[in-house]
mmCIF file of C-alpha atoms in Angstrom:
data_model
loop_
_atom_site.group_PDB
_atom_site.id
_atom_site.type_symbol
_atom_site.label_atom_id
_atom_site.label_comp_id
_atom_site.label_asym_id
_atom_site.label_seq_id
_atom_site.Cartn_x
_atom_site.Cartn_y
_atom_site.Cartn_z
ATOM 1 C CA MET A 1377 119.653 -140.232 -158.627
ATOM 2 C CA THR A 1378 121.270 -136.944 -159.656
ATOM 3 C CA GLN A 1379 119.779 -133.546 -158.915
ATOM 4 C CA PRO A 1380 119.484 -130.885 -161.632
ATOM 5 C CA VAL A 1381 122.266 -128.346 -161.426
ATOM 6 C CA SER A 1382 121.227 -124.690 -161.139
ATOM 7 C CA PRO A 1383 123.042 -122.225 -163.363
ATOM 8 C CA PRO A 1384 125.694 -120.229 -161.524
ATOM 9 C CA PRO A 1385 124.764 -116.679 -160.439
ATOM 10 C CA GLY A 1386 125.267 -114.177 -163.222
ATOM 11 C CA SER A 1387 125.119 -116.801 -165.973
ATOM 12 C CA PRO A 1388 123.102 -115.955 -169.107
ATOM 13 C CA THR A 1389 120.415 -118.556 -168.289
ATOM 14 C CA GLN A 1390 119.857 -117.516 -164.685
ATOM 15 C CA GLY A 1391 116.436 -115.940 -164.248
ATOM 16 C CA THR A 1392 115.233 -116.776 -167.747
ATOM 17 C CA THR A 1393 111.806 -118.142 -168.519
ATOM 18 C CA PRO A 1394 110.637 -119.732 -171.741
ATOM 19 C CA ALA A 1395 108.673 -117.599 -174.177
ATOM 20 C CA PRO A 1396 105.020 -118.515 -174.549
ATOM 21 C CA ARG A 1397 104.513 -121.090 -177.297
ATOM 22 C CA SER A 1398 102.028 -120.345 -180.077
ATOM 23 C CA ARG A 1399 101.299 -116.779 -178.902
ATOM 24 C CA ALA A 1400 102.655 -113.240 -179.199
ATOM 25 C CA ARG A 1401 101.656 -109.860 -177.802
ATOM 26 C CA MET A 1402 102.788 -106.437 -178.963
ATOM 27 C CA LEU A 1403 102.139 -102.796 -178.162
ATOM 28 C CA GLU A 1404 102.767 -99.987 -180.644
ATOM 29 C CA LEU A 1405 102.031 -96.260 -180.646
ATOM 30 C CA VAL A 1406 100.300 -94.552 -183.583
ATOM 31 C CA PHE A 1407 102.122 -91.474 -184.844
ATOM 32 C CA PRO A 1408 101.049 -88.973 -187.536
ATOM 33 C CA LYS A 1409 103.266 -90.734 -190.126
ATOM 34 C CA ASP A 1410 101.119 -93.864 -189.629
ATOM 35 C CA THR A 1411 97.820 -92.105 -190.412
ATOM 36 C CA ASN A 1412 95.825 -90.747 -193.313
ATOM 37 C CA TYR A 1413 94.536 -87.175 -193.725
ATOM 38 C CA LEU A 1414 91.683 -87.954 -191.302
ATOM 39 C CA GLY A 1415 94.158 -88.837 -188.544
ATOM 40 C CA THR A 1416 93.263 -92.539 -188.529
ATOM 41 C CA ALA A 1417 95.747 -95.364 -188.952
ATOM 42 C CA PHE A 1418 96.439 -96.569 -192.474
ATOM 43 C CA GLY A 1419 95.038 -100.049 -193.035
ATOM 44 C CA GLY A 1420 98.423 -101.129 -194.371
ATOM 45 C CA PHE A 1421 100.115 -99.967 -191.162
ATOM 46 C CA VAL A 1422 97.720 -102.060 -189.071
ATOM 47 C CA LEU A 1423 98.121 -105.067 -191.408
ATOM 48 C CA SER A 1424 101.904 -104.789 -191.102
ATOM 49 C CA LEU A 1425 101.699 -104.894 -187.304
ATOM 50 C CA MET A 1426 99.299 -107.833 -187.487
ATOM 51 C CA ASP A 1427 101.658 -109.737 -189.807
ATOM 52 C CA LYS A 1428 104.578 -109.119 -187.416
ATOM 53 C CA ALA A 1429 102.661 -110.327 -184.362
ATOM 54 C CA ALA A 1430 101.323 -113.357 -186.252
ATOM 55 C CA SER A 1431 104.796 -114.257 -187.498
ATOM 56 C CA VAL A 1432 106.211 -114.232 -183.965
ATOM 57 C CA ALA A 1433 103.427 -116.579 -182.786
ATOM 58 C CA ALA A 1434 104.040 -118.839 -185.812
ATOM 59 C CA VAL A 1435 107.838 -118.942 -185.320
ATOM 60 C CA ARG A 1436 107.360 -119.753 -181.640
ATOM 61 C CA HIS A 1437 104.991 -122.600 -182.476
ATOM 62 C CA ALA A 1438 107.035 -123.945 -185.396
ATOM 63 C CA ARG A 1439 110.330 -123.441 -183.550
ATOM 64 C CA GLY A 1440 111.874 -122.167 -186.745
ATOM 65 C CA ALA A 1441 111.440 -120.225 -189.957
ATOM 66 C CA VAL A 1442 107.996 -119.462 -191.368
ATOM 67 C CA VAL A 1443 106.556 -117.525 -194.299
ATOM 68 C CA THR A 1444 103.254 -115.714 -194.631
ATOM 69 C CA ALA A 1445 101.003 -117.653 -197.007
ATOM 70 C CA ARG A 1446 97.707 -115.811 -196.632
ATOM 71 C CA MET A 1447 95.891 -112.955 -194.925
ATOM 72 C CA ASP A 1448 92.261 -113.838 -194.563
ATOM 73 C CA GLY A 1449 89.132 -112.241 -193.172
ATOM 74 C CA VAL A 1450 90.586 -108.997 -191.809
ATOM 75 C CA ASP A 1451 87.783 -106.878 -190.376
ATOM 76 C CA PHE A 1452 88.259 -103.246 -189.345
ATOM 77 C CA HIS A 1453 85.648 -102.510 -186.656
ATOM 78 C CA VAL A 1454 86.585 -99.057 -185.336
ATOM 79 C CA PRO A 1455 89.209 -96.499 -186.377
ATOM 80 C CA ILE A 1456 92.528 -96.228 -184.596
ATOM 81 C CA ARG A 1457 93.573 -92.603 -184.186
ATOM 82 C CA VAL A 1458 96.875 -90.790 -183.930
ATOM 83 C CA GLY A 1459 97.990 -90.900 -180.287
ATOM 84 C CA ASP A 1460 96.289 -94.238 -179.598
ATOM 85 C CA ALA A 1461 98.254 -97.316 -178.681
ATOM 86 C CA VAL A 1462 97.716 -100.470 -180.718
ATOM 87 C CA ALA A 1463 97.678 -103.627 -178.597
ATOM 88 C CA LEU A 1464 97.922 -106.883 -180.546
ATOM 89 C CA ASP A 1465 97.289 -110.446 -179.398
ATOM 90 C CA ALA A 1466 98.274 -113.180 -181.885
ATOM 91 C CA ARG A 1467 97.674 -116.867 -181.198
ATOM 92 C CA VAL A 1468 97.915 -120.039 -183.208
ATOM 93 C CA VAL A 1469 94.398 -121.437 -183.438
ATOM 94 C CA LYS A 1470 94.755 -124.233 -185.995
ATOM 95 C CA VAL A 1471 97.615 -126.386 -187.261
ATOM 96 C CA GLY A 1472 97.894 -128.473 -190.413
ATOM 97 C CA ARG A 1473 100.868 -130.569 -191.515
ATOM 98 C CA SER A 1474 103.126 -127.572 -192.192
ATOM 99 C CA SER A 1475 100.694 -124.661 -191.930
ATOM 100 C CA MET A 1476 99.373 -122.679 -189.000
ATOM 101 C CA THR A 1477 96.383 -120.349 -188.768
ATOM 102 C CA ILE A 1478 96.948 -117.417 -186.443
ATOM 103 C CA ARG A 1479 94.156 -115.200 -185.123
ATOM 104 C CA VAL A 1480 95.221 -111.616 -184.458
ATOM 105 C CA ASP A 1481 93.056 -109.326 -182.344
ATOM 106 C CA VAL A 1482 93.950 -105.637 -182.432
ATOM 107 C CA TYR A 1483 92.792 -103.275 -179.698
ATOM 108 C CA ARG A 1484 92.972 -99.517 -179.767
ATOM 109 C CA GLU A 1485 93.924 -98.088 -176.413
ATOM 110 C CA ASN A 1486 93.384 -94.591 -175.138
ATOM 111 C CA MET A 1487 96.672 -94.056 -173.349
ATOM 112 C CA ALA A 1488 95.267 -91.544 -170.832
ATOM 113 C CA SER A 1489 92.272 -93.595 -169.689
ATOM 114 C CA GLY A 1490 93.701 -97.070 -170.347
ATOM 115 C CA GLU A 1491 90.446 -98.119 -172.034
ATOM 116 C CA GLN A 1492 90.778 -100.655 -174.838
ATOM 117 C CA GLN A 1493 88.344 -101.482 -177.633
ATOM 118 C CA LEU A 1494 88.554 -104.270 -180.206
ATOM 119 C CA ALA A 1495 89.429 -102.476 -183.442
ATOM 120 C CA THR A 1496 90.493 -105.158 -185.913
ATOM 121 C CA THR A 1497 90.488 -108.939 -186.171
ATOM 122 C CA GLY A 1498 92.116 -111.113 -188.792
ATOM 123 C CA PHE A 1499 93.402 -114.562 -189.610
ATOM 124 C CA PHE A 1500 96.826 -115.251 -191.109
ATOM 125 C CA VAL A 1501 98.178 -118.515 -192.482
ATOM 126 C CA PHE A 1502 101.882 -119.278 -192.178
ATOM 127 C CA VAL A 1503 103.887 -122.208 -193.488
ATOM 128 C CA ALA A 1504 106.921 -123.562 -191.665
ATOM 129 C CA VAL A 1505 109.919 -123.894 -193.978
ATOM 130 C CA ASP A 1506 113.281 -125.633 -193.788
ATOM 131 C CA GLU A 1507 116.652 -124.147 -194.730
ATOM 132 C CA ASP A 1508 115.866 -124.741 -198.431
ATOM 133 C CA GLY A 1509 112.550 -122.903 -198.206
ATOM 134 C CA LYS A 1510 110.533 -126.124 -198.503
ATOM 135 C CA PRO A 1511 107.510 -126.759 -196.252
ATOM 136 C CA ARG A 1512 108.295 -128.801 -193.161
ATOM 137 C CA PRO A 1513 106.016 -130.417 -190.572
ATOM 138 C CA VAL A 1514 105.030 -128.658 -187.341
ATOM 139 C CA ASP A 1515 103.758 -130.035 -184.058
ATOM 140 C CA PRO A 1516 99.997 -130.079 -183.508
ATOM 141 C CA LEU A 1517 98.374 -127.827 -180.933
ATOM 142 C CA PRO A 1518 97.952 -129.393 -177.517
ATOM 143 C CA GLU A 1519 94.700 -131.333 -177.100
ATOM 144 C CA GLY A 1520 91.711 -129.013 -176.781
ATOM 145 C CA GLN A 1521 93.581 -125.894 -177.938
ATOM 146 C CA ASP A 1522 92.210 -125.820 -181.527
ATOM 147 C CA THR A 1523 90.174 -122.622 -181.286
ATOM 148 C CA ALA A 1524 89.858 -121.329 -184.851
ATOM 149 C CA SER A 1525 86.495 -119.738 -184.162
ATOM 150 C CA ALA A 1526 87.223 -118.603 -180.595
ATOM 151 C CA ASP A 1527 86.275 -115.148 -179.413
ATOM 152 C CA PRO A 1528 88.928 -112.573 -178.514
ATOM 153 C CA ASP A 1529 90.625 -113.237 -175.193
ATOM 154 C CA PRO A 1530 90.241 -110.030 -173.154
ATOM 155 C CA GLU A 1531 92.556 -111.381 -170.444
ATOM 156 C CA ALA A 1532 95.374 -111.657 -172.992
ATOM 157 C CA ARG A 1533 95.480 -107.995 -173.937
ATOM 158 C CA PRO A 1534 98.965 -106.504 -173.872
#
């Protein structure tokens, strides 16, 4: 029986860990350019961040290229103000043959106090595509991980 060989010290794979599958977390600051005349984040700015986070979770799950097919049920609960941080948690919650539904929870964070509050929630659908842009199959979620209606996961906040 052979033993696995460890990578040599200083090699590119030494000390690496795999990225989480089916999930992505991001943190972004809100600057004046990202806000309206009331000093609150543009909805389009928040949607753009949500789409980015969701796409990373989808690519990780699909292990390849994906395209956004739909933004669904985006709810803005509280305003995000200039100077706040935006913490996003995106996770694949449902998988079809080639599509994935990703829930994205957005928290506004007061940088000074560290307090976070759920600000926005939305669902995004992505389709895995091959090199010709045609839909391709993706692996199902592990047993018991289909959580399309799950509540936000406060432990997963960035």
